[in-house]
Each structure stands twice: as C-alpha cells, then as structure tokens.
C-alpha cells in the first residue's frame, strides 16, 4: 500500500495541510495503477526549525521533504508523474518553490518484506 511520510516545519497552516493531504490522496489513486483511495496513507511530521541541520550546522530553513514507500506493480512513469504532482501540491499550498520540495521514492522491495496478518503481501493481485 502506498505510504507517505511528509516532513514539514512546525507551525503549519492546518487548512493548507488538510488540503494537501486530500490532494495527495486523490492524486495517488488517480495516477498509480492498481491503487484505491482507501489504500493511501499519509503521515505528517513537523520538525522544530531549531533542531534541523545541514552540513552539521543549523539549517536556514526546513524544506518540504516527502518519503514515499510504494510496492511493486506500478510503472516508473506513473511514479515519476506522481512525484511531480506531489511537488506541485506542496508548492502551491505552502508557497514554497517547487524545486525546493524533496521527494524520495522507496520502491525496490526484493522478496517478502511486507507482511499483513502474518502472511507475505502478494503484490500480483489486482484491486477492483
């Protein structure tokens, strides 16, 4: 199942975050093959600006960072389109530059690393 971890600065505009969550969820279901809206999970983590470092020194600003875990069965083209859309969503809703949004795609799952109810997840099944 697609899962996002979104790291943002503390003190976010709640309405902008809620709008972003809805848009990310809808975009994921629309763009990724074999994905229903109920399969998408997004976690938001707010970072204290005084505790973020770049090169070992306090960073000037916290940039939106997205870590996206996605199992196999979706095309790289769809994943690239989705990461572009997520960057658009966060840029538009939070007023940052699109090129400052960092997205990390983790999708290389060799073997059975995900289990549900004690059984390996079968990514070959199609959803209806």
Coordinates of N, CA, C and O in Angstrom, one line a residue:
X1 N 0.8 -1.2 0.0 CA 0.0 0.0 0.0 C 0.9 1.2 0.0 O 1.9 1.3 0.7
X2 N 0.5 2.3 -0.8 CA 1.3 3.5 -0.8 C 1.3 4.2 0.5 O 0.2 4.4 1.1
X3 N 2.5 4.6 1.0 CA 2.6 5.3 2.3 C 3.5 6.4 2.2 O 4.6 6.3 1.7
X4 N 3.1 7.6 2.6 CA 3.9 8.8 2.6 C 4.3 9.2 4.0 O 3.5 9.1 4.9
X5 N 5.5 9.7 4.1 CA 5.9 10.4 5.3 C 6.3 11.8 4.8 O 7.2 12.0 4.0
X6 N 5.6 12.8 5.3 CA 5.8 14.2 4.9 C 6.5 15.0 6.1 O 5.8 15.1 7.1
X7 N 7.6 15.5 5.9 CA 8.3 16.3 6.9 C 8.2 17.8 6.5 O 8.6 18.2 5.5
X8 N 7.7 18.5 7.5 CA 7.4 19.9 7.3 C 7.8 20.7 8.5 O 8.0 20.2 9.6
X9 N 8.0 22.1 8.4 CA 8.3 22.9 9.6 C 7.2 22.9 10.5 O 6.0 22.9 10.1
X10 N 7.5 23.1 11.8 CA 6.5 23.3 12.8 C 5.6 24.5 12.6 O 6.2 25.5 12.0
X11 N 4.4 24.5 13.0 CA 3.5 25.7 12.9 C 2.9 25.8 11.5 O 2.7 26.9 11.0
X12 N 2.6 24.7 10.9 CA 1.9 24.7 9.6 C 0.5 25.3 9.6 O -0.1 25.3 10.7
X13 N 0.1 25.8 8.5 CA -1.3 26.2 8.3 C -2.1 25.0 8.2 O -2.0 24.2 7.3
X14 N -2.9 24.7 9.2 CA -3.7 23.5 9.3 C -4.6 23.3 8.0 O -4.7 22.2 7.5
X15 N -5.2 24.3 7.5 CA -6.1 24.2 6.4 C -5.3 23.9 5.1 O -5.7 23.0 4.3
X16 N -4.1 24.4 5.0 CA -3.2 24.1 3.8 C -2.8 22.7 3.9 O -2.7 22.0 2.9
X17 N -2.5 22.2 5.1 CA -2.1 20.8 5.3 C -3.2 19.8 5.0 O -3.0 18.8 4.3
X18 N -4.4 20.1 5.5 CA -5.6 19.3 5.2 C -5.8 19.2 3.7 O -6.1 18.2 3.1
X19 N -5.8 20.4 3.0 CA -6.0 20.4 1.6 C -4.9 19.6 0.9 O -5.2 18.8 0.0
X20 N -3.7 19.7 1.3 CA -2.6 18.9 0.7 C -2.8 17.4 0.9 O -2.6 16.7 -0.1
X21 N -3.2 17.0 2.1 CA -3.5 15.6 2.3 C -4.6 15.1 1.4 O -4.4 14.0 0.8
X22 N -5.6 15.8 1.2 CA -6.7 15.4 0.3 C -6.2 15.3 -1.1 O -6.5 14.3 -1.8
X23 N -5.5 16.3 -1.5 CA -5.0 16.3 -2.9 C -4.0 15.2 -3.2 O -4.0 14.6 -4.2
X24 N -3.1 14.9 -2.2 CA -2.1 13.9 -2.4 C -2.8 12.5 -2.5 O -2.5 11.7 -3.3
X25 N -3.8 12.3 -1.6 CA -4.5 11.1 -1.6 C -5.2 10.9 -2.9 O -5.1 9.8 -3.6
X26 N -5.9 11.9 -3.4 CA -6.7 11.8 -4.7 C -5.7 11.6 -5.9 O -5.9 10.8 -6.8
X27 N -4.6 12.3 -5.9 CA -3.6 12.2 -7.0 C -3.0 10.8 -7.0 O -2.8 10.2 -8.1
X28 N -2.7 10.2 -5.8 CA -2.1 8.9 -5.8 C -3.1 7.9 -6.4 O -2.7 7.0 -7.2
X29 N -4.4 7.9 -6.0 CA -5.4 7.0 -6.5 C -5.6 7.2 -8.0 O -5.8 6.2 -8.8
X30 N -5.5 8.4 -8.5 CA -5.7 8.7 -9.9 C -4.6 8.3 -10.8 O -4.7 7.8 -11.9
X31 N -3.3 8.5 -10.3 CA -2.2 8.3 -11.1 C -1.6 6.9 -11.0 O -1.2 6.3 -12.1
X32 N -1.5 6.3 -9.8 CA -0.9 5.0 -9.7 C -1.8 3.9 -10.1 O -3.0 3.8 -9.7
X33 N -1.3 3.0 -10.9 CA -2.1 1.8 -11.3 C -2.4 1.0 -10.1 O -1.6 0.9 -9.1
X34 N -3.5 0.3 -10.1 CA -3.8 -0.7 -9.0 C -3.8 -0.1 -7.6 O -3.4 -0.7 -6.7
X35 N -4.4 1.1 -7.5 CA -4.4 1.8 -6.2 C -5.8 2.5 -6.0 O -6.3 3.2 -6.8
X36 N -6.4 2.1 -4.9 CA -7.6 2.7 -4.5 C -7.4 3.8 -3.4 O -6.4 3.8 -2.7
X37 N -8.3 4.8 -3.3 CA -8.1 5.9 -2.3 C -7.9 5.4 -0.9 O -7.1 5.9 -0.1
X38 N -8.6 4.3 -0.6 CA -8.5 3.8 0.8 C -7.2 3.1 1.1 O -6.9 2.8 2.2
X39 N -6.4 2.9 0.1 CA -5.1 2.2 0.2 C -4.0 3.2 0.6 O -2.9 2.8 1.0
X40 N -4.2 4.5 0.4 CA -3.2 5.5 0.5 C -3.1 6.1 2.0 O -4.2 6.4 2.5
X41 N -1.9 6.1 2.5 CA -1.8 6.6 3.9 C -0.7 7.7 3.9 O 0.4 7.5 3.3
X42 N -1.0 8.8 4.6 CA -0.1 9.9 4.6 C 0.2 10.3 6.1 O -0.8 10.5 6.8
X43 N 1.4 10.3 6.5 CA 1.8 10.8 7.9 C 2.5 12.1 7.7 O 3.4 12.2 6.9
X44 N 2.2 13.0 8.6 CA 2.8 14.4 8.5 C 3.7 14.5 9.8 O 3.1 14.3 10.9
X45 N 4.9 14.9 9.7 CA 5.8 15.1 10.8 C 6.3 16.5 10.8 O 6.9 16.9 9.8
X46 N 6.1 17.2 11.9 CA 6.5 18.6 12.0 C 7.8 18.7 12.7 O 8.0 18.1 13.8
X47 N 8.8 19.4 12.1 CA 10.1 19.5 12.7 C 10.3 20.8 13.3 O 9.9 21.9 12.8
X48 N 11.0 20.8 14.5 CA 11.3 22.1 15.2 C 12.5 22.7 14.4 O 13.5 22.1 14.2
X49 N 12.3 23.9 13.8 CA 13.3 24.6 13.0 C 14.7 24.7 13.7 O 15.7 24.7 13.0
X50 N 14.7 24.8 15.0 CA 16.0 24.9 15.7 C 16.7 23.6 15.8 O 17.9 23.5 16.3
X51 N 16.1 22.5 15.4 CA 16.7 21.1 15.5 C 16.9 20.5 14.1 O 16.9 19.3 14.0
X52 N 17.0 21.3 13.1 CA 17.3 20.8 11.8 C 18.6 21.3 11.3 O 18.9 22.5 11.5
X53 N 19.5 20.4 10.8 CA 20.8 20.7 10.5 C 21.1 20.4 9.0 O 20.6 19.5 8.4
X54 N 22.0 21.2 8.5 CA 22.5 21.0 7.1 C 24.0 21.1 7.2 O 24.5 22.2 7.6
X55 N 24.8 20.1 6.8 CA 26.2 20.1 6.9 C 26.7 20.3 8.3 O 27.8 20.9 8.5
X56 N 26.0 19.8 9.3 CA 26.4 19.8 10.7 C 26.1 21.1 11.4 O 26.3 21.3 12.6
X57 N 25.5 22.1 10.7 CA 25.1 23.4 11.3 C 23.6 23.6 11.1 O 23.0 23.0 10.3
X58 N 23.1 24.4 12.0 CA 21.6 24.7 11.9 C 21.3 25.2 10.5 O 22.0 26.0 9.9
X59 N 20.2 24.6 10.0 CA 19.7 25.0 8.6 C 19.0 26.3 8.6 O 18.4 26.7 9.7
X60 N 19.1 27.0 7.5 CA 18.4 28.3 7.4 C 16.9 28.1 7.4 O 16.1 28.9 7.9
X61 N 16.4 27.0 6.7 CA 15.0 26.8 6.6 C 14.8 25.3 6.4 O 15.7 24.5 6.0
X62 N 13.6 24.9 6.7 CA 13.2 23.5 6.5 C 12.4 23.4 5.2 O 11.5 24.1 5.0
X63 N 12.9 22.5 4.4 CA 12.2 22.4 3.1 C 11.3 21.2 3.2 O 11.6 20.2 3.8
X64 N 10.2 21.2 2.5 CA 9.3 20.1 2.5 C 10.0 18.8 1.9 O 10.6 18.9 0.9
X65 N 9.9 17.8 2.7 CA 10.5 16.5 2.3 C 9.5 15.4 2.4 O 8.8 15.3 3.4
X66 N 9.4 14.6 1.3 CA 8.4 13.5 1.2 C 9.2 12.2 1.0 O 10.1 12.1 0.1
X67 N 8.9 11.2 1.8 CA 9.4 9.9 1.7 C 8.2 9.0 1.3 O 7.3 8.9 2.0
X68 N 8.3 8.4 0.1 CA 7.2 7.7 -0.4 C 7.5 6.2 -0.6 O 8.5 5.9 -1.3
X69 N 6.9 5.4 0.1 CA 7.0 3.9 0.0 C 5.9 3.3 -0.9 O 4.8 3.6 -0.6
X70 N 6.3 2.6 -1.9 CA 5.3 2.0 -2.8 C 5.8 0.7 -3.2 O 6.9 0.5 -3.6
X71 N 4.9 -0.3 -3.1 CA 5.3 -1.6 -3.5 C 5.3 -1.8 -5.0 O 5.0 -0.8 -5.8
X72 N 5.8 -2.9 -5.5 CA 5.9 -3.1 -7.0 C 4.5 -3.2 -7.6 O 3.5 -3.2 -6.9
X73 N 4.5 -3.2 -8.9 CA 3.2 -3.3 -9.6 C 2.7 -2.0 -10.2 O 1.7 -1.9 -10.8
X74 N 3.5 -1.0 -10.1 CA 3.2 0.3 -10.6 C 4.4 0.7 -11.5 O 5.5 0.5 -11.2
X75 N 4.1 1.4 -12.6 CA 5.1 1.8 -13.6 C 6.0 2.9 -13.0 O 5.5 3.8 -12.3
X76 N 7.2 3.0 -13.5 CA 8.1 4.1 -13.1 C 7.5 5.4 -13.7 O 7.6 6.4 -13.0
X77 N 6.9 5.4 -14.8 CA 6.3 6.6 -15.4 C 5.3 7.1 -14.5 O 5.2 8.3 -14.2
X78 N 4.4 6.3 -14.0 CA 3.3 6.7 -13.1 C 3.9 7.3 -11.8 O 3.5 8.3 -11.3
X79 N 5.0 6.6 -11.2 CA 5.6 7.1 -10.0 C 6.3 8.5 -10.2 O 6.2 9.3 -9.4
X80 N 6.9 8.6 -11.4 CA 7.5 9.9 -11.7 C 6.5 11.0 -11.8 O 6.6 12.1 -11.3
X81 N 5.4 10.7 -12.5 CA 4.3 11.7 -12.6 C 3.7 12.0 -11.3 O 3.4 13.2 -11.0
X82 N 3.6 11.0 -10.4 CA 3.0 11.2 -9.1 C 3.9 12.1 -8.3 O 3.5 13.1 -7.6
X83 N 5.3 11.9 -8.3 CA 6.2 12.7 -7.5 C 6.2 14.2 -8.0 O 6.2 15.1 -7.2
X84 N 6.0 14.4 -9.3 CA 5.9 15.7 -9.9 C 4.6 16.4 -9.3 O 4.6 17.5 -8.9
X85 N 3.5 15.6 -9.3 CA 2.2 16.2 -8.8 C 2.3 16.5 -7.3 O 1.8 17.5 -6.9
X86 N 2.9 15.6 -6.5 CA 3.1 15.9 -5.1 C 3.9 17.2 -4.9 O 3.5 18.0 -4.0
X87 N 4.9 17.4 -5.7 CA 5.7 18.6 -5.6 C 4.9 19.8 -5.9 O 5.0 20.8 -5.2
X88 N 4.0 19.7 -6.9 CA 3.1 20.8 -7.3 C 2.2 21.1 -6.1 O 2.0 22.3 -5.8
X89 N 1.6 20.1 -5.5 CA 0.6 20.2 -4.4 C 1.3 21.0 -3.3 O 0.7 22.0 -2.7
X90 N 2.4 20.5 -2.8 CA 3.0 21.1 -1.6 C 3.5 22.5 -2.0 O 3.4 23.5 -1.1
X91 N 4.0 22.8 -3.1 CA 4.5 24.1 -3.6 C 3.3 25.1 -3.6 O 3.4 26.2 -3.0
X92 N 2.2 24.7 -4.2 CA 1.1 25.6 -4.3 C 0.4 25.8 -2.9 O 0.1 27.0 -2.6
X93 N 0.3 24.8 -2.1 CA -0.4 25.0 -0.8 C 0.4 25.7 0.3 O -0.1 26.3 1.2
X94 N 1.8 25.6 0.2 CA 2.6 26.2 1.2 C 3.5 27.4 0.7 O 4.3 27.9 1.5
X95 N 3.4 27.7 -0.6 CA 4.1 28.9 -1.1 C 5.6 28.7 -1.2 O 6.3 29.7 -1.2
X96 N 6.0 27.5 -1.3 CA 7.5 27.3 -1.5 C 7.8 27.0 -3.0 O 6.8 26.8 -3.8
X97 N 9.0 27.1 -3.3 CA 9.4 26.8 -4.7 C 9.3 25.3 -4.9 O 9.7 24.5 -4.1
X98 N 8.8 24.9 -6.1 CA 8.7 23.5 -6.5 C 10.0 22.8 -6.4 O 10.1 21.7 -5.9
X99 N 11.1 23.5 -6.8 CA 12.4 22.8 -6.8 C 12.9 22.6 -5.4 O 13.9 21.9 -5.2
X100 N 12.3 23.2 -4.4 CA 12.8 23.0 -3.0 C 12.1 21.8 -2.4 O 12.5 21.4 -1.3
X101 N 11.1 21.3 -3.0 CA 10.4 20.1 -2.4 C 11.2 18.9 -2.8 O 11.5 18.6 -3.9
X102 N 11.6 18.1 -1.8 CA 12.4 16.9 -2.0 C 11.5 15.7 -1.8 O 10.7 15.5 -0.8
X103 N 11.5 14.8 -2.8 CA 10.7 13.6 -2.8 C 11.7 12.4 -2.9 O 12.6 12.4 -3.8
X104 N 11.5 11.4 -2.0 CA 12.3 10.2 -2.1 C 11.4 9.0 -2.3 O 10.5 8.8 -1.5
X105 N 11.6 8.3 -3.3 CA 10.8 7.1 -3.7 C 11.5 5.9 -3.3 O 12.6 5.6 -3.7
X106 N 10.9 5.1 -2.4 CA 11.4 3.8 -2.0 C 10.5 2.7 -2.5 O 9.4 2.5 -2.0
X107 N 11.0 2.0 -3.6 CA 10.1 1.0 -4.2 C 10.8 -0.3 -4.5 O 10.2 -1.1 -5.2
X108 N 12.0 -0.4 -4.1 CA 12.7 -1.6 -4.5 C 12.6 -2.7 -3.4 O 13.4 -2.8 -2.5
X109 N 11.6 -3.4 -3.5 CA 11.3 -4.4 -2.4 C 11.6 -5.8 -3.0 O 10.8 -6.4 -3.6
X110 N 12.8 -6.3 -2.7 CA 13.1 -7.7 -3.1 C 12.6 -8.6 -2.0 O 12.9 -8.4 -0.9
X111 N 12.0 -9.7 -2.5 CA 11.5 -10.7 -1.5 C 10.3 -10.3 -0.8 O 9.6 -9.3 -1.1
X112 N 10.0 -11.0 0.3 CA 8.8 -10.7 1.1 C 9.1 -9.9 2.3 O 9.4 -10.4 3.4
X113 N 9.2 -8.6 2.2 CA 9.5 -7.7 3.3 C 8.3 -7.1 3.9 O 8.4 -6.5 5.0
X114 N 7.1 -7.2 3.3 CA 5.9 -6.7 3.9 C 4.9 -7.8 4.2 O 4.7 -8.7 3.3
X115 N 4.4 -7.9 5.4 CA 3.5 -8.9 5.8 C 2.2 -8.3 6.3 O 2.3 -7.3 7.0
X116 N 1.1 -8.9 6.1 CA -0.2 -8.5 6.6 C -0.8 -9.7 7.2 O -0.9 -10.8 6.6
X117 N -1.1 -9.6 8.5 CA -1.7 -10.7 9.2 C -0.8 -11.9 9.2 O -1.3 -13.0 9.1
X118 N 0.5 -11.7 9.3 CA 1.4 -12.8 9.4 C 1.7 -13.5 8.1 O 2.4 -14.5 8.0
X119 N 1.2 -12.9 7.0 CA 1.4 -13.6 5.7 C 2.1 -12.6 4.7 O 1.7 -11.4 4.7
X120 N 3.0 -13.0 3.9 CA 3.6 -12.1 2.9 C 2.6 -11.5 2.0 O 1.6 -12.1 1.6
X121 N 2.8 -10.2 1.8 CA 1.9 -9.4 0.9 C 2.1 -9.9 -0.5 O 3.2 -9.9 -1.0
X122 N 1.0 -10.2 -1.2 CA 1.1 -10.6 -2.6 C 0.8 -9.4 -3.5 O -0.4 -8.9 -3.6
X123 N 1.8 -8.8 -4.1 CA 1.6 -7.6 -4.9 C 1.1 -7.9 -6.3 O 0.9 -7.0 -7.1
X124 N 1.0 -9.2 -6.7 CA 0.5 -9.5 -8.0 C -1.0 -9.4 -8.1 O -1.6 -9.4 -9.2
X125 N -1.7 -9.4 -7.0 CA -3.2 -9.3 -7.1 C -3.6 -7.9 -7.5 O -3.0 -6.9 -7.2
X126 N -4.7 -7.9 -8.3 CA -5.2 -6.6 -8.8 C -6.4 -6.2 -7.9 O -7.2 -7.1 -7.5
X127 N -6.5 -4.9 -7.7 CA -7.7 -4.4 -6.9 C -8.8 -4.1 -7.9 O -8.6 -3.9 -9.0
X128 N -10.0 -4.2 -7.3 CA -11.2 -3.9 -8.2 C -11.8 -2.6 -7.9 O -11.8 -2.1 -6.9

